[in-house]
mmCIF file of C-alpha atoms in Angstrom:
data_model
loop_
_atom_site.group_PDB
_atom_site.id
_atom_site.type_symbol
_atom_site.label_atom_id
_atom_site.label_comp_id
_atom_site.label_asym_id
_atom_site.label_seq_id
_atom_site.Cartn_x
_atom_site.Cartn_y
_atom_site.Cartn_z
ATOM 1 C CA ILE A 1 -29.778 156.098 253.512
ATOM 2 C CA SER A 2 -26.997 157.430 250.883
ATOM 3 C CA GLU A 3 -24.294 158.227 252.596
ATOM 4 C CA GLU A 4 -21.810 160.993 250.979
ATOM 5 C CA ILE A 5 -18.378 160.116 250.084
ATOM 6 C CA SER A 6 -15.569 162.330 250.939
ATOM 7 C CA ILE A 7 -13.540 164.075 247.834
ATOM 8 C CA GLY A 8 -10.621 163.455 250.146
ATOM 9 C CA ASN A 9 -11.068 159.967 250.604
ATOM 10 C CA LEU A 10 -12.447 159.563 247.454
ATOM 11 C CA LEU A 11 -8.828 161.308 245.577
ATOM 12 C CA SER A 12 -6.706 159.649 248.795
ATOM 13 C CA ARG A 13 -7.704 155.640 247.474
ATOM 14 C CA ARG A 14 -7.787 157.531 243.378
ATOM 15 C CA ILE A 15 -4.275 158.259 244.215
ATOM 16 C CA ASP A 16 -3.587 154.910 245.872
ATOM 17 C CA ASP A 17 -4.324 153.192 242.565
ATOM 18 C CA ILE A 18 -2.390 155.153 240.063
ATOM 19 C CA LEU A 19 0.269 154.682 242.172
ATOM 20 C CA LYS A 20 -0.284 150.507 242.626
ATOM 21 C CA LYS A 21 -0.517 151.517 238.253
ATOM 22 C CA LEU A 22 3.040 154.043 237.713
ATOM 23 C CA ALA A 23 5.087 151.609 239.541
ATOM 24 C CA ASN A 24 8.490 152.564 238.689
ATOM 25 C CA LYS A 25 7.415 154.924 235.622
ATOM 26 C CA LYS A 26 8.616 158.720 235.466
ATOM 27 C CA VAL A 27 6.053 161.166 235.997
ATOM 28 C CA ILE A 28 5.946 165.045 236.014
ATOM 29 C CA ILE A 29 2.448 166.611 237.280
ATOM 30 C CA TYR A 30 1.167 169.583 235.887
ATOM 31 C CA GLY A 31 -0.240 172.055 238.135
ATOM 32 C CA ALA A 32 2.075 173.848 240.781
ATOM 33 C CA GLY A 33 -0.431 175.292 242.818
ATOM 34 C CA GLU A 34 -1.775 174.455 246.487
ATOM 35 C CA HIS A 35 -3.234 172.217 244.974
ATOM 36 C CA THR A 36 -0.456 169.712 244.591
ATOM 37 C CA ALA A 37 1.359 171.038 247.472
ATOM 38 C CA GLN A 38 -1.188 169.075 249.054
ATOM 39 C CA LEU A 39 -1.237 166.056 247.449
ATOM 40 C CA PHE A 40 1.866 165.556 248.907
ATOM 41 C CA LYS A 41 1.217 166.313 252.528
ATOM 42 C CA GLU A 42 -2.236 164.215 252.344
ATOM 43 C CA THR A 43 -1.981 161.325 250.222
ATOM 44 C CA ARG A 44 1.156 159.251 249.088
ATOM 45 C CA MET A 45 1.784 161.278 245.761
ATOM 46 C CA GLY A 46 5.541 161.920 246.869
ATOM 47 C CA GLU A 47 6.093 158.014 246.573
ATOM 48 C CA ALA A 48 5.829 158.199 242.655
ATOM 49 C CA ASN A 49 9.057 159.019 241.090
ATOM 50 C CA ILE A 50 8.464 162.044 239.924
ATOM 51 C CA THR A 51 10.456 163.858 237.869
ATOM 52 C CA ALA A 52 9.114 167.594 237.930
ATOM 53 C CA ILE A 53 6.232 169.568 238.209
ATOM 54 C CA ILE A 54 5.137 171.795 235.180
ATOM 55 C CA ASP A 55 2.980 175.811 234.873
ATOM 56 C CA LYS A 56 2.347 177.749 232.246
ATOM 57 C CA ASP A 57 2.795 180.455 235.473
ATOM 58 C CA PRO A 58 6.358 181.890 235.119
ATOM 59 C CA ALA A 59 6.181 182.851 238.740
ATOM 60 C CA LYS A 60 6.521 178.911 239.834
ATOM 61 C CA TRP A 61 9.448 178.207 237.218
ATOM 62 C CA GLY A 62 12.173 177.610 239.849
ATOM 63 C CA THR A 63 10.898 176.549 242.614
ATOM 64 C CA LEU A 64 10.548 173.671 244.135
ATOM 65 C CA ILE A 65 7.313 171.842 245.377
ATOM 66 C CA ASN A 66 8.161 169.017 247.931
ATOM 67 C CA ASN A 67 11.755 169.146 246.631
ATOM 68 C CA ILE A 68 11.005 168.307 243.144
ATOM 69 C CA LYS A 69 11.211 171.907 240.469
ATOM 70 C CA VAL A 70 8.780 173.235 238.948
ATOM 71 C CA PHE A 71 9.590 173.662 235.477
ATOM 72 C CA SER A 72 7.645 175.662 232.400
ATOM 73 C CA PRO A 73 5.556 173.328 230.136
ATOM 74 C CA GLU A 74 7.709 174.203 226.675
ATOM 75 C CA ASP A 75 11.030 173.154 228.977
ATOM 76 C CA ASP A 76 12.910 170.217 227.345
ATOM 77 C CA ILE A 77 11.864 167.759 230.428
ATOM 78 C CA LYS A 78 9.948 165.106 229.040
ATOM 79 C CA LYS A 79 13.253 162.442 228.187
ATOM 80 C CA GLY A 80 12.421 158.515 229.686
ATOM 81 C CA VAL A 81 9.103 160.422 230.948
ATOM 82 C CA GLU A 82 5.867 158.251 230.979
ATOM 83 C CA VAL A 83 3.055 159.959 232.609
ATOM 84 C CA VAL A 84 2.082 163.365 233.710
ATOM 85 C CA ILE A 85 -0.605 163.732 235.863
ATOM 86 C CA ILE A 86 -2.939 166.850 236.164
ATOM 87 C CA SER A 87 -3.224 167.676 239.325
ATOM 88 C CA SER A 88 -5.774 170.446 239.147
ATOM 89 C CA TYR A 89 -9.380 170.313 239.634
ATOM 90 C CA SER A 90 -10.431 173.722 238.617
ATOM 91 C CA PHE A 91 -8.704 173.518 235.178
ATOM 92 C CA GLN A 92 -8.268 170.269 234.941
ATOM 93 C CA GLU A 93 -10.030 169.516 231.609
ATOM 94 C CA GLU A 94 -8.718 172.960 229.856
ATOM 95 C CA ILE A 95 -5.060 171.227 230.910
ATOM 96 C CA TYR A 96 -5.966 168.231 229.415
ATOM 97 C CA GLU A 97 -6.835 169.956 225.962
ATOM 98 C CA TYR A 98 -3.901 171.598 225.600
ATOM 99 C CA LEU A 99 -1.969 168.751 226.535
ATOM 100 C CA SER A 100 -3.460 166.484 224.717
ATOM 101 C CA GLY A 101 -3.442 168.761 221.651
ATOM 102 C CA ASP A 102 -0.114 169.264 221.667
ATOM 103 C CA PRO A 103 2.255 166.192 220.227
ATOM 104 C CA GLU A 104 5.121 165.971 222.636
ATOM 105 C CA TRP A 105 2.174 166.094 225.930
ATOM 106 C CA SER A 106 0.167 163.678 223.824
ATOM 107 C CA ARG A 107 2.631 160.349 223.629
ATOM 108 C CA LEU A 108 2.944 159.896 227.364
ATOM 109 C CA GLU A 109 -0.270 158.954 229.280
ATOM 110 C CA ILE A 110 -2.352 161.478 230.860
ATOM 111 C CA ILE A 111 -3.638 160.847 234.294
ATOM 112 C CA ARG A 112 -6.784 163.081 235.629
ATOM 113 C CA LEU A 113 -7.312 163.035 238.662
ATOM 114 C CA TYR A 114 -11.170 164.031 238.520
ATOM 115 C CA ASP A 115 -13.867 162.676 237.094
ATOM 116 C CA SER A 116 -18.063 162.986 236.206
ATOM 117 C CA ALA A 117 -18.656 160.103 238.033
ATOM 118 C CA ASP A 118 -16.889 161.839 241.451
ATOM 119 C CA GLU A 119 -20.358 164.945 241.386
ATOM 120 C CA GLU A 120 -22.442 162.127 241.306
ATOM 121 C CA LYS A 121 -20.599 160.063 244.112
ATOM 122 C CA SER A 122 -20.204 163.368 246.335
ATOM 123 C CA GLY A 123 -22.810 165.530 244.773
ATOM 124 C CA ASP A 124 -22.803 168.643 242.393
ATOM 125 C CA GLU A 125 -19.568 170.556 241.307
ATOM 126 C CA GLU A 126 -20.118 173.682 244.098
ATOM 127 C CA SER A 127 -20.883 170.538 246.926
ATOM 128 C CA ILE A 128 -17.111 169.264 245.088
ATOM 129 C CA GLY A 129 -15.504 172.674 245.437
ATOM 130 C CA ARG A 130 -16.423 173.468 249.408
ATOM 131 C CA GLN A 131 -15.516 169.704 249.852
ATOM 132 C CA LEU A 132 -12.051 170.923 248.031
ATOM 133 C CA LYS A 133 -11.342 173.986 250.264
ATOM 134 C CA ASN A 134 -12.488 172.639 252.996
ATOM 135 C CA LEU A 135 -9.567 169.769 252.539
ATOM 136 C CA GLY A 136 -7.197 172.500 251.517
ATOM 137 C CA TYR A 137 -6.991 171.257 248.031
ATOM 138 C CA LEU A 138 -8.082 174.196 246.120
#
């Protein structure tokens, strides 16, 4: 009997692994939506040395998530930053393309929280979407 892996457990484990690799590196999170707020609530993401959160939505600029200020991707906040974590399931690939195509962002390590293997482990994309919505990530 194959057991369906919960995307929430998979994400928590992945974040734990990421935190081990990050040690004391300065980190920026890309994505100031509910997904990021849930990551801070439900995982150990707050233990990372997160210096800023960025988002393309001007309505989010200047707001706080977990006491971390949200900036525009164009703001000059990358000094000393080594890693950017993409906090989005639905738009992860679009964000990755944007970051990897920009010389200033592409010099950073870009971490995606989801990979194509997640669909194989957890079911199809629709199933993952339902699981994330039920967990409050979407």
